[in-house]
Amino acid sequence: MEGSVDTRSWLRCYRCWSTDLEVQVHYEGIHKIDPESGERADVVDEVQEAVVQCLECMHDQPHLGFKDGRVEPIEDRWERMIAGTPWVASCTVSVEADDVESCSGPDAGDSLSFAAFGEHGTREFFTHVRFHKHDGDKIIVHLLVELYARSQDEATEVLEDAARGALTLTSLAEESRPPAATGDDLH
Ligand SMILES: [Zn+2]
């Protein structure tokens, strides 16, 4: 079944607009065994994780989810990411030191990004932690963040909503969009 133009506008890479996408599905399941046939039967427990990736530019697609065998847009996110342009913010977020799992070693960048912006920091934004400072019970995380938005106001709003502590924006500038993939019909 061919979807409408509306339906298909989100089914593409948010960065280069390529429609050459791939989903990596990791599935873990525990099933009852049917005593007659030996087949796996009722699900006792299951975990499914899926990541959609663009084969053109190799980026993850955080505006797309995978449910019941089909890729679906993530509401509140896909329109902004598909119609938006990249914005780069220089900012600090002041978080509780207790909310940072580790602030040194190989996981420090991810831990500090997650403490600052939650899942947005690790899944959606391109987040680069420049450095961090301890201040009593707080940690001040200094970051460079790239996110997609349709306007400066929207970019600011997304950052403010995602921040898990006091946010200070030092600068916010619009970047040019990465080049579009050459032709949507390439295989
Ligand atoms: Zn792409």
PDB file of C-alpha atoms and ligand atoms in Angstrom:
ATOM      1  CA  MET A   1       0.000   0.000   0.000  1.00  0.00           C
ATOM      2  CA  GLU A   2       1.407   3.340  -1.048  1.00  0.00           C
ATOM      3  CA  GLY A   3       1.169   5.993   1.665  1.00  0.00           C
ATOM      4  CA  SER A   4       0.073   9.542   1.007  1.00  0.00           C
ATOM      5  CA  VAL A   5       2.613  12.326   0.510  1.00  0.00           C
ATOM      6  CA  ASP A   6       1.907  13.412   4.084  1.00  0.00           C
ATOM      7  CA  THR A   7       2.619   9.988   5.469  1.00  0.00           C
ATOM      8  CA  ARG A   8       5.861   9.678   3.587  1.00  0.00           C
ATOM      9  CA  SER A   9       7.361  13.067   4.390  1.00  0.00           C
ATOM     10  CA  TRP A  10       8.745  11.740   7.673  1.00  0.00           C
ATOM     11  CA  LEU A  11      10.058   8.488   6.219  1.00  0.00           C
ATOM     12  CA  ARG A  12      13.455   9.837   5.335  1.00  0.00           C
ATOM     13  CA  CYS A  13      16.753  10.832   6.900  1.00  0.00           C
ATOM     14  CA  TYR A  14      16.318  14.067   8.837  1.00  0.00           C
ATOM     15  CA  ARG A  15      19.796  15.233   7.854  1.00  0.00           C
ATOM     16  CA  CYS A  16      20.267  14.366   4.189  1.00  0.00           C
ATOM     17  CA  TRP A  17      16.668  13.455   3.224  1.00  0.00           C
ATOM     18  CA  SER A  18      17.695  10.095   1.852  1.00  0.00           C
ATOM     19  CA  THR A  19      15.000   7.419   1.943  1.00  0.00           C
ATOM     20  CA  ASP A  20      17.620   4.675   2.008  1.00  0.00           C
ATOM     21  CA  LEU A  21      17.027   3.577   5.609  1.00  0.00           C
ATOM     22  CA  GLU A  22      17.730   0.470   7.604  1.00  0.00           C
ATOM     23  CA  VAL A  23      16.414  -0.705  10.958  1.00  0.00           C
ATOM     24  CA  GLN A  24      18.535  -2.694  13.357  1.00  0.00           C
ATOM     25  CA  VAL A  25      16.322  -4.677  15.688  1.00  0.00           C
ATOM     26  CA  HIS A  26      17.622  -6.340  18.802  1.00  0.00           C
ATOM     27  CA  TYR A  27      15.147  -8.733  20.337  1.00  0.00           C
ATOM     28  CA  GLU A  28      15.328 -10.655  23.560  1.00  0.00           C
ATOM     29  CA  GLY A  29      12.424 -12.826  24.536  1.00  0.00           C
ATOM     30  CA  ILE A  30      11.453 -15.474  27.037  1.00  0.00           C
ATOM     31  CA  HIS A  31       8.697 -17.794  25.838  1.00  0.00           C
ATOM     32  CA  LYS A  32       6.734 -20.689  27.302  1.00  0.00           C
ATOM     33  CA  ILE A  33       7.234 -23.982  25.497  1.00  0.00           C
ATOM     34  CA  ASP A  34       4.134 -25.686  24.138  1.00  0.00           C
ATOM     35  CA  PRO A  35       4.244 -29.215  25.659  1.00  0.00           C
ATOM     36  CA  GLU A  36       2.603 -30.798  22.607  1.00  0.00           C
ATOM     37  CA  SER A  37       4.458 -29.270  19.697  1.00  0.00           C
ATOM     38  CA  GLY A  38       7.625 -28.017  21.342  1.00  0.00           C
ATOM     39  CA  GLU A  39       7.073 -24.644  19.684  1.00  0.00           C
ATOM     40  CA  ARG A  40       7.673 -21.437  21.513  1.00  0.00           C
ATOM     41  CA  ALA A  41       4.333 -20.173  22.785  1.00  0.00           C
ATOM     42  CA  ASP A  42       3.204 -17.321  25.052  1.00  0.00           C
ATOM     43  CA  VAL A  43       5.656 -14.550  25.734  1.00  0.00           C
ATOM     44  CA  VAL A  44       6.773 -14.416  29.350  1.00  0.00           C
ATOM     45  CA  ASP A  45       8.941 -11.384  28.858  1.00  0.00           C
ATOM     46  CA  GLU A  46      10.366  -9.532  25.906  1.00  0.00           C
ATOM     47  CA  VAL A  47      12.601  -6.588  25.210  1.00  0.00           C
ATOM     48  CA  GLN A  48      12.950  -5.064  21.791  1.00  0.00           C
ATOM     49  CA  GLU A  49      15.300  -2.285  20.869  1.00  0.00           C
ATOM     50  CA  ALA A  50      15.422  -0.804  17.411  1.00  0.00           C
ATOM     51  CA  VAL A  51      17.598   1.836  15.819  1.00  0.00           C
ATOM     52  CA  VAL A  52      16.827   3.298  12.417  1.00  0.00           C
ATOM     53  CA  GLN A  53      19.880   4.398  10.469  1.00  0.00           C
ATOM     54  CA  CYS A  54      20.456   6.198   7.172  1.00  0.00           C
ATOM     55  CA  LEU A  55      22.576   4.229   4.709  1.00  0.00           C
ATOM     56  CA  GLU A  56      23.525   7.426   2.870  1.00  0.00           C
ATOM     57  CA  CYS A  57      25.086   9.417   5.723  1.00  0.00           C
ATOM     58  CA  MET A  58      25.112   6.651   8.377  1.00  0.00           C
ATOM     59  CA  HIS A  59      23.349   8.757  11.013  1.00  0.00           C
ATOM     60  CA  ASP A  60      20.814   7.423  13.505  1.00  0.00           C
ATOM     61  CA  GLN A  61      17.250   8.638  13.007  1.00  0.00           C
ATOM     62  CA  PRO A  62      15.867   9.662  16.401  1.00  0.00           C
ATOM     63  CA  HIS A  63      12.631  10.900  14.806  1.00  0.00           C
ATOM     64  CA  LEU A  64      11.717   7.333  13.806  1.00  0.00           C
ATOM     65  CA  GLY A  65      10.610   4.440  15.995  1.00  0.00           C
ATOM     66  CA  PHE A  66       9.868   0.810  15.213  1.00  0.00           C
ATOM     67  CA  LYS A  67       6.644  -0.809  16.383  1.00  0.00           C
ATOM     68  CA  ASP A  68       4.795  -3.952  15.284  1.00  0.00           C
ATOM     69  CA  GLY A  69       7.065  -4.510  12.312  1.00  0.00           C
ATOM     70  CA  ARG A  70       6.744  -0.984  10.948  1.00  0.00           C
ATOM     71  CA  VAL A  71       8.682   2.269  11.189  1.00  0.00           C
ATOM     72  CA  GLU A  72       6.646   5.093  12.696  1.00  0.00           C
ATOM     73  CA  PRO A  73       7.319   8.793  13.246  1.00  0.00           C
ATOM     74  CA  ILE A  74       7.876   9.993  16.800  1.00  0.00           C
ATOM     75  CA  GLU A  75       5.296  12.683  17.523  1.00  0.00           C
ATOM     76  CA  ASP A  76       6.525  16.073  18.740  1.00  0.00           C
ATOM     77  CA  ARG A  77       9.834  15.421  17.058  1.00  0.00           C
ATOM     78  CA  TRP A  78       9.645  14.430  13.415  1.00  0.00           C
ATOM     79  CA  GLU A  79       8.157  17.654  11.986  1.00  0.00           C
ATOM     80  CA  ARG A  80      10.743  19.776  13.718  1.00  0.00           C
ATOM     81  CA  MET A  81      13.600  17.526  12.611  1.00  0.00           C
ATOM     82  CA  ILE A  82      12.461  17.054   9.001  1.00  0.00           C
ATOM     83  CA  ALA A  83      11.456  20.676   8.339  1.00  0.00           C
ATOM     84  CA  GLY A  84      14.119  22.226  10.553  1.00  0.00           C
ATOM     85  CA  THR A  85      17.727  23.243  10.117  1.00  0.00           C
ATOM     86  CA  PRO A  86      20.658  22.521  12.421  1.00  0.00           C
ATOM     87  CA  TRP A  87      21.221  24.948  15.286  1.00  0.00           C
ATOM     88  CA  VAL A  88      24.373  24.963  17.340  1.00  0.00           C
ATOM     89  CA  ALA A  89      24.176  26.070  20.940  1.00  0.00           C
ATOM     90  CA  SER A  90      26.935  26.802  23.360  1.00  0.00           C
ATOM     91  CA  CYS A  91      25.474  26.390  26.829  1.00  0.00           C
ATOM     92  CA  THR A  92      25.839  25.266  30.412  1.00  0.00           C
ATOM     93  CA  VAL A  93      23.468  23.132  32.450  1.00  0.00           C
ATOM     94  CA  SER A  94      23.723  23.005  36.214  1.00  0.00           C
ATOM     95  CA  VAL A  95      22.781  19.539  37.478  1.00  0.00           C
ATOM     96  CA  GLU A  96      22.784  17.712  40.797  1.00  0.00           C
ATOM     97  CA  ALA A  97      26.094  15.880  41.220  1.00  0.00           C
ATOM     98  CA  ASP A  98      24.065  12.829  42.350  1.00  0.00           C
ATOM     99  CA  ASP A  99      22.426  12.664  38.912  1.00  0.00           C
ATOM    100  CA  VAL A 100      25.759  12.150  37.162  1.00  0.00           C
ATOM    101  CA  GLU A 101      26.706   8.493  37.053  1.00  0.00           C
ATOM    102  CA  SER A 102      30.368   9.143  36.295  1.00  0.00           C
ATOM    103  CA  CYS A 103      32.216  12.334  35.467  1.00  0.00           C
ATOM    104  CA  SER A 104      35.557  10.785  34.491  1.00  0.00           C
ATOM    105  CA  GLY A 105      36.672   7.952  32.288  1.00  0.00           C
ATOM    106  CA  PRO A 106      35.262   6.753  28.981  1.00  0.00           C
ATOM    107  CA  ASP A 107      31.584   7.089  30.003  1.00  0.00           C
ATOM    108  CA  ALA A 108      31.906  10.647  31.310  1.00  0.00           C
ATOM    109  CA  GLY A 109      30.704  12.321  28.097  1.00  0.00           C
ATOM    110  CA  ASP A 110      27.543  10.224  27.890  1.00  0.00           C
ATOM    111  CA  SER A 111      26.832  10.487  31.620  1.00  0.00           C
ATOM    112  CA  LEU A 112      27.200  14.265  31.631  1.00  0.00           C
ATOM    113  CA  SER A 113      25.138  14.615  28.418  1.00  0.00           C
ATOM    114  CA  PHE A 114      22.394  12.465  29.920  1.00  0.00           C
ATOM    115  CA  ALA A 115      22.443  14.375  33.203  1.00  0.00           C
ATOM    116  CA  ALA A 116      22.159  17.659  31.279  1.00  0.00           C
ATOM    117  CA  PHE A 117      19.521  16.779  28.649  1.00  0.00           C
ATOM    118  CA  GLY A 118      18.244  13.258  29.389  1.00  0.00           C
ATOM    119  CA  GLU A 119      17.516  11.092  26.349  1.00  0.00           C
ATOM    120  CA  HIS A 120      17.605  14.167  24.117  1.00  0.00           C
ATOM    121  CA  GLY A 121      21.272  14.547  25.032  1.00  0.00           C
ATOM    122  CA  THR A 122      22.229  11.011  24.138  1.00  0.00           C
ATOM    123  CA  ARG A 123      19.696  10.050  21.435  1.00  0.00           C
ATOM    124  CA  GLU A 124      18.651  13.183  19.598  1.00  0.00           C
ATOM    125  CA  PHE A 125      21.138  16.035  19.924  1.00  0.00           C
ATOM    126  CA  PHE A 126      24.741  15.908  18.812  1.00  0.00           C
ATOM    127  CA  THR A 127      26.211  16.688  22.190  1.00  0.00           C
ATOM    128  CA  HIS A 128      29.813  17.508  22.926  1.00  0.00           C
ATOM    129  CA  VAL A 129      30.809  18.043  26.554  1.00  0.00           C
ATOM    130  CA  ARG A 130      33.617  20.595  26.572  1.00  0.00           C
ATOM    131  CA  PHE A 131      34.332  20.407  30.305  1.00  0.00           C
ATOM    132  CA  HIS A 132      32.563  20.373  33.672  1.00  0.00           C
ATOM    133  CA  LYS A 133      33.061  22.079  37.032  1.00  0.00           C
ATOM    134  CA  HIS A 134      32.067  20.934  40.492  1.00  0.00           C
ATOM    135  CA  ASP A 135      30.310  23.523  42.614  1.00  0.00           C
ATOM    136  CA  GLY A 136      29.239  22.081  45.976  1.00  0.00           C
ATOM    137  CA  ASP A 137      26.410  19.587  45.339  1.00  0.00           C
ATOM    138  CA  LYS A 138      26.154  20.746  41.724  1.00  0.00           C
ATOM    139  CA  ILE A 139      28.037  20.052  38.548  1.00  0.00           C
ATOM    140  CA  ILE A 140      28.098  22.733  35.864  1.00  0.00           C
ATOM    141  CA  VAL A 141      28.311  21.014  32.474  1.00  0.00           C
ATOM    142  CA  HIS A 142      29.652  23.115  29.573  1.00  0.00           C
ATOM    143  CA  LEU A 143      28.379  21.801  26.253  1.00  0.00           C
ATOM    144  CA  LEU A 144      28.179  22.329  22.536  1.00  0.00           C
ATOM    145  CA  VAL A 145      24.869  21.010  21.246  1.00  0.00           C
ATOM    146  CA  GLU A 146      23.587  20.592  17.707  1.00  0.00           C
ATOM    147  CA  LEU A 147      19.847  20.111  17.285  1.00  0.00           C
ATOM    148  CA  TYR A 148      17.255  20.501  14.550  1.00  0.00           C
ATOM    149  CA  ALA A 149      14.558  23.169  14.789  1.00  0.00           C
ATOM    150  CA  ARG A 150      12.434  25.381  12.543  1.00  0.00           C
ATOM    151  CA  SER A 151      13.305  28.665  14.258  1.00  0.00           C
ATOM    152  CA  GLN A 152      15.517  30.163  16.928  1.00  0.00           C
ATOM    153  CA  ASP A 153      12.545  30.282  19.301  1.00  0.00           C
ATOM    154  CA  GLU A 154      11.821  26.615  18.748  1.00  0.00           C
ATOM    155  CA  ALA A 155      15.477  25.663  19.239  1.00  0.00           C
ATOM    156  CA  THR A 156      15.515  27.587  22.526  1.00  0.00           C
ATOM    157  CA  GLU A 157      12.271  25.969  23.643  1.00  0.00           C
ATOM    158  CA  VAL A 158      13.509  22.450  22.849  1.00  0.00           C
ATOM    159  CA  LEU A 159      16.709  23.058  24.808  1.00  0.00           C
ATOM    160  CA  GLU A 160      14.800  24.524  27.755  1.00  0.00           C
ATOM    161  CA  ASP A 161      12.347  21.616  27.825  1.00  0.00           C
ATOM    162  CA  ALA A 162      15.111  19.021  27.589  1.00  0.00           C
ATOM    163  CA  ALA A 163      17.416  20.567  30.207  1.00  0.00           C
ATOM    164  CA  ARG A 164      17.248  18.734  33.530  1.00  0.00           C
ATOM    165  CA  GLY A 165      18.784  21.651  35.443  1.00  0.00           C
ATOM    166  CA  ALA A 166      19.249  25.400  35.115  1.00  0.00           C
ATOM    167  CA  LEU A 167      20.184  26.184  31.506  1.00  0.00           C
ATOM    168  CA  THR A 168      22.307  29.126  30.398  1.00  0.00           C
ATOM    169  CA  LEU A 169      22.551  29.732  26.663  1.00  0.00           C
ATOM    170  CA  THR A 170      25.749  31.521  25.688  1.00  0.00           C
ATOM    171  CA  SER A 171      25.126  31.431  21.943  1.00  0.00           C
ATOM    172  CA  LEU A 172      22.723  29.893  19.466  1.00  0.00           C
ATOM    173  CA  ALA A 173      23.436  30.008  15.737  1.00  0.00           C
ATOM    174  CA  GLU A 174      21.838  28.498  12.668  1.00  0.00           C
ATOM    175  CA  GLU A 175      24.048  26.288  10.519  1.00  0.00           C
ATOM    176  CA  SER A 176      23.488  25.352   6.909  1.00  0.00           C
ATOM    177  CA  ARG A 177      21.816  22.029   6.257  1.00  0.00           C
ATOM    178  CA  PRO A 178      24.040  19.111   5.220  1.00  0.00           C
ATOM    179  CA  PRO A 179      23.771  18.455   1.466  1.00  0.00           C
ATOM    180  CA  ALA A 180      20.682  16.490   0.472  1.00  0.00           C
ATOM    181  CA  ALA A 181      21.197  12.973  -0.765  1.00  0.00           C
ATOM    182  CA  THR A 182      21.461  12.864  -4.542  1.00  0.00           C
ATOM    183  CA  GLY A 183      18.055  11.747  -5.739  1.00  0.00           C
ATOM    184  CA  ASP A 184      15.512   9.921  -3.618  1.00  0.00           C
ATOM    185  CA  ASP A 185      15.144   7.161  -6.164  1.00  0.00           C
ATOM    186  CA  LEU A 186      18.656   5.772  -5.934  1.00  0.00           C
ATOM    187  CA  HIS A 187      18.820   2.196  -4.780  1.00  0.00           C
TER     188      HIS A 187
HETATM  189 ZN    ZN B   1      21.241  10.596   5.855  1.00  0.00          ZN
END
